[in-house]
Coordinates of C-alpha atoms in Angstrom, one line a residue:
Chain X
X1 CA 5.5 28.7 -14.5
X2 CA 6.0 30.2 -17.6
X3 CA 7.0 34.0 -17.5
X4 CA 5.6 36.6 -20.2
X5 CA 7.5 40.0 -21.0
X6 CA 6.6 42.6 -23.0
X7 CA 7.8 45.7 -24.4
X8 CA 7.9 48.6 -23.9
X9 CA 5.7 49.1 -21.1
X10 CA 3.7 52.5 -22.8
X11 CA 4.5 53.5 -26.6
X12 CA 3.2 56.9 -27.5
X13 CA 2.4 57.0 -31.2
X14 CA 0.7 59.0 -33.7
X15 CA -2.6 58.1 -36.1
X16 CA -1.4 56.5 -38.7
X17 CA 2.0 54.8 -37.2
X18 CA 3.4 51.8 -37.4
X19 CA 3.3 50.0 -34.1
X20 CA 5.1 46.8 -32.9
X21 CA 4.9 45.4 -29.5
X22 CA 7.1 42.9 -28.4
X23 CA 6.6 39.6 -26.0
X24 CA 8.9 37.3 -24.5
X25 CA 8.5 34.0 -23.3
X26 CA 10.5 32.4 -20.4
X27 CA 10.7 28.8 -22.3
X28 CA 9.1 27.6 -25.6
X29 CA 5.7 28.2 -25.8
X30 CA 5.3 27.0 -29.7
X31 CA 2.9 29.0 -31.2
X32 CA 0.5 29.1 -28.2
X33 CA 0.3 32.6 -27.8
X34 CA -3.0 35.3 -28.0
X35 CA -2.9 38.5 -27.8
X36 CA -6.0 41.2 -26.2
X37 CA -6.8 44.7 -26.2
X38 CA -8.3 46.1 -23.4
X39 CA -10.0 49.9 -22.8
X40 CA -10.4 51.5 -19.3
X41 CA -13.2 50.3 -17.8
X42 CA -13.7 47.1 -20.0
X43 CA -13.4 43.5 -20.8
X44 CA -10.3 42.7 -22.6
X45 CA -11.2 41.8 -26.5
X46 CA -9.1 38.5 -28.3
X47 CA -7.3 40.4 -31.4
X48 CA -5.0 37.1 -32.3
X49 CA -4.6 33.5 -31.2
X50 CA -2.2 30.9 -32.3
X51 CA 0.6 33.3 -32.6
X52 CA -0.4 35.2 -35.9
X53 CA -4.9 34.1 -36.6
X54 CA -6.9 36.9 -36.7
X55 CA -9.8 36.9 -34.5
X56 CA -12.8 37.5 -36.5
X57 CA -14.2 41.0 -36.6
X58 CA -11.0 41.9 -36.0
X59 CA -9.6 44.7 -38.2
X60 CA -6.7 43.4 -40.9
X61 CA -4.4 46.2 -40.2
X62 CA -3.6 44.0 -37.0
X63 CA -1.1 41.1 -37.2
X64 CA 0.6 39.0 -34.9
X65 CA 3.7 37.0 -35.8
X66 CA 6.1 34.4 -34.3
X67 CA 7.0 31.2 -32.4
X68 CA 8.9 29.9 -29.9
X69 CA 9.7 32.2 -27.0
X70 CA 9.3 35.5 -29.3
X71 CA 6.5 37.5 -30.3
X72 CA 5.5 40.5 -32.2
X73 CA 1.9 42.1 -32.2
X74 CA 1.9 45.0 -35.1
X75 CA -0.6 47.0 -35.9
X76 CA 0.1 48.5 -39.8
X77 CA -1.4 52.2 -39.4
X78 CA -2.8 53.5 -35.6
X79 CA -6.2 54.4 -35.8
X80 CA -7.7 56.7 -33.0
X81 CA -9.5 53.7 -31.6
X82 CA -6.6 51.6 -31.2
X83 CA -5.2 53.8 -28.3
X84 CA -5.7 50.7 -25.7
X85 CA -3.7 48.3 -23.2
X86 CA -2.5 45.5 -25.2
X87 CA -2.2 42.2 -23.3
X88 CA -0.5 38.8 -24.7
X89 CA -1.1 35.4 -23.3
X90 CA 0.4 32.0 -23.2
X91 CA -1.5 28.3 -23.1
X92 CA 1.0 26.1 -23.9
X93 CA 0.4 24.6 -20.2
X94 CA -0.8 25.8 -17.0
X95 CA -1.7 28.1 -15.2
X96 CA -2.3 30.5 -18.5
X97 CA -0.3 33.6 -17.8
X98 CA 0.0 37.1 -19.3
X99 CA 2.0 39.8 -20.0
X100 CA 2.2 42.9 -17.8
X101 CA 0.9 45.2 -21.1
X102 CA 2.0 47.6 -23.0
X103 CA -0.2 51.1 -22.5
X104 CA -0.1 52.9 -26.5
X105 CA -0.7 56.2 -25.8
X106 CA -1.5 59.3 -27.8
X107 CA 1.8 61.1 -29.1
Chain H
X1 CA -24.6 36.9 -29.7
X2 CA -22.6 35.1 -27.0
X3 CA -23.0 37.0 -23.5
X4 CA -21.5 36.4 -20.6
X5 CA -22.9 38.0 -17.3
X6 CA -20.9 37.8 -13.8
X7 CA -22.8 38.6 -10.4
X8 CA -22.4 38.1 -7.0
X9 CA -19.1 40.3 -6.4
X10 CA -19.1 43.2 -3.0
X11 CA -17.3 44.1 0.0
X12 CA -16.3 41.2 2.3
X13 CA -14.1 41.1 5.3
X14 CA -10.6 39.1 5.3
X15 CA -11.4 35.6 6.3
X16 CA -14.5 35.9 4.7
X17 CA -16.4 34.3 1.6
X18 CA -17.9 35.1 -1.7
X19 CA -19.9 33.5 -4.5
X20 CA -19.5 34.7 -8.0
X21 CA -21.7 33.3 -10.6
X22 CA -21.8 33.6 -14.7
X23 CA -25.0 33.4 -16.8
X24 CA -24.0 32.3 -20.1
X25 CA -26.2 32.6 -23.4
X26 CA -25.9 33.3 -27.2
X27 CA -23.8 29.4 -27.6
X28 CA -24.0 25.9 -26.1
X29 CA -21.9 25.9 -23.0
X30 CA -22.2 22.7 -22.1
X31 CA -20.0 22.7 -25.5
X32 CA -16.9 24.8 -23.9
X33 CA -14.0 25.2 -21.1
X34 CA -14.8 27.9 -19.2
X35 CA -12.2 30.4 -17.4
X36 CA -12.3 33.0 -14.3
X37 CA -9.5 35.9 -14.6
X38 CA -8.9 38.6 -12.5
X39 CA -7.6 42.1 -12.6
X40 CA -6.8 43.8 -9.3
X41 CA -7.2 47.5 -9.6
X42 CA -4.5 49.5 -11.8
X43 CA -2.5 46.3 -12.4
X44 CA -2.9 43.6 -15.3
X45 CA -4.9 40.1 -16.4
X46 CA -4.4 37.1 -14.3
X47 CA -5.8 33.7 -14.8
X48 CA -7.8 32.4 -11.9
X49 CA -9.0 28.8 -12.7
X50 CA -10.6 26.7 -15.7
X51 CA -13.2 23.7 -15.8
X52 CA -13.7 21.4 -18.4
X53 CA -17.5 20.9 -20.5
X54 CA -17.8 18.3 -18.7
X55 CA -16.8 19.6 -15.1
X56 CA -14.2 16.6 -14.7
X57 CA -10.9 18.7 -15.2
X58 CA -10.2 21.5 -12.9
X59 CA -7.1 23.8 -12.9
X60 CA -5.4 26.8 -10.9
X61 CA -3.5 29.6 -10.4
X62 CA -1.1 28.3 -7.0
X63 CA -2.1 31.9 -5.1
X64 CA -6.2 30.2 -5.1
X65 CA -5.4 26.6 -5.0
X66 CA -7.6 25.5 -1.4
X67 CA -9.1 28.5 -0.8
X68 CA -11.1 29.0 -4.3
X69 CA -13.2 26.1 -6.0
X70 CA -14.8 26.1 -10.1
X71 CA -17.8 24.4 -10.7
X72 CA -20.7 25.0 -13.6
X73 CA -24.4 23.9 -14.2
X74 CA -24.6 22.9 -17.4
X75 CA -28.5 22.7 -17.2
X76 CA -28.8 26.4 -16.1
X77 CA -26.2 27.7 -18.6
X78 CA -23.7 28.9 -15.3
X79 CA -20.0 28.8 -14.1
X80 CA -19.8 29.6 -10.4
X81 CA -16.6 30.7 -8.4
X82 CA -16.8 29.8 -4.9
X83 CA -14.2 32.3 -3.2
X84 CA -13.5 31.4 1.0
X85 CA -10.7 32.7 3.3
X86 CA -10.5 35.5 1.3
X87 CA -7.2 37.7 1.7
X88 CA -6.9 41.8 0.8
X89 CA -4.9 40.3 -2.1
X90 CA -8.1 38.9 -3.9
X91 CA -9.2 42.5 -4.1
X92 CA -9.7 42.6 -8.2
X93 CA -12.8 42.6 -11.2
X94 CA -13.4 39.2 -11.8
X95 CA -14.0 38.4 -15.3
X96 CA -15.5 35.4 -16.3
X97 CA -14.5 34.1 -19.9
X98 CA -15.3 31.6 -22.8
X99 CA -12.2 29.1 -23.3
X100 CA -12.3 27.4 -26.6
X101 CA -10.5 24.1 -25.9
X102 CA -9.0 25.4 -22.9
X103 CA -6.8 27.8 -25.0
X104 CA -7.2 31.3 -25.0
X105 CA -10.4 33.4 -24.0
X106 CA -12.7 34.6 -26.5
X107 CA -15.4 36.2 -25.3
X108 CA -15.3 38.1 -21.7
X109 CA -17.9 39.5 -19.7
X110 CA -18.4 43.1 -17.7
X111 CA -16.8 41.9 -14.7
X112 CA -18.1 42.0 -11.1
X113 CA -15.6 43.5 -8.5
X114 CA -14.6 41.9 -5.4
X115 CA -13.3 44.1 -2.7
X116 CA -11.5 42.5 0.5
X117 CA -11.6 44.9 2.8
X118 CA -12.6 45.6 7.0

């Protein structure tokens, strides 16, 4: 199976910071990779897939880059409503596993 | 607007067995892969299984594998989970999701919690 790690576990930030969330891949995933936000109490929402394709709805001041076994998920200026849990997700084969989040809390 | 409505979760002993079911509307599901995931309380997303349009491919997660089975009704718009021998370890929301070629999951919906529990 294919192991996902990200980091840090829980970022405290300020509105308007720059934020980057990192994920690891145990082997070479290609681009395969999607990345979800998820509130208490809620479904998880799809934010990027295929490494770095915005979702649409989704707002432009998040951005996903890489390939191959390492990924970033930034987001360019924290809003209020972007303090969430912040999943990614591999399907390059099965079983489709996640990372264990990254909680961004309020600074 | 895509929707996606689970039902069917409760309290059930160990050994025990449960039927979840997803109504799907809003898109033509007989048109998509469709995907169960879990989330057991306090801890993170795990994929559960995935079934083809079609219902001829079935995949999943090792900890289900002979104990859960995937199946859909493409005429009534549904994706069922048929849960038996049920362990304190199921214990979790299940969420059932919209898998665009089997990829990622694009659409989720409320979740219905399944407790495993005497």
């Amino acid at each position: 199976d294919i192991q996902m790690t990200q980091s840090p576990s829980t970022l405290s930030a300020s509105v308007g910071d720059r934020v980057t969330i990192t994920c690891r891949a145990s082997q070479s995933i290609s681009s395969w990779l999607a990345w979800y936000q998820q509130k208490p109490g809620k479904a998880p929402k799809l934010l990027i897939y295929k490494a770095s394709s915005l979702e649409s709805g989704v707002p432009s001041r998040f951005s996903g880059s890489g390939s191959g076994t390492e990924f970033t998920l930034t987001i360019s200026s924290l809003q209020p409503d972007d303090f969430a849990t912040y999943y990614c997700q591999q399907y390059n084969s099965p079983p489709w596993t996640f990372g264990q989040g990254t909680k961004v809390e309020i600074k | 607007e895509v929707q996606l409505v689970e039902s069917g979760g409760g309290l059930v002993q160990p050994g025990g067995s449960l039927r979840l079911s997803c109504a799907a509307s809003g898109f033509t599901f007989s048109s998509y892969w469709m995907s169960w995931v879990r989330q057991a309380p306090g801890k993170g997303l795990e994929w559960v299984a995935n079934i083809k349009q079609d219902g001829s491919e079935k995949y999943y997660v090792d900890s289900v594998k002979g104990r859960f089975t995937i199946s859909r009704d493409n005429a009534k718009n549904s994706l069922y989970l048929q849960m038996n021998s049920l362990r304190a370890e199921d214990t979790a929301v299940y969420y059932c999701a919209r898998t665009p070629k089997a990829n990622n999951f694009d659409y989720w919906g409320q979740g219905t919690l399944v407790t495993v529990s005497s």
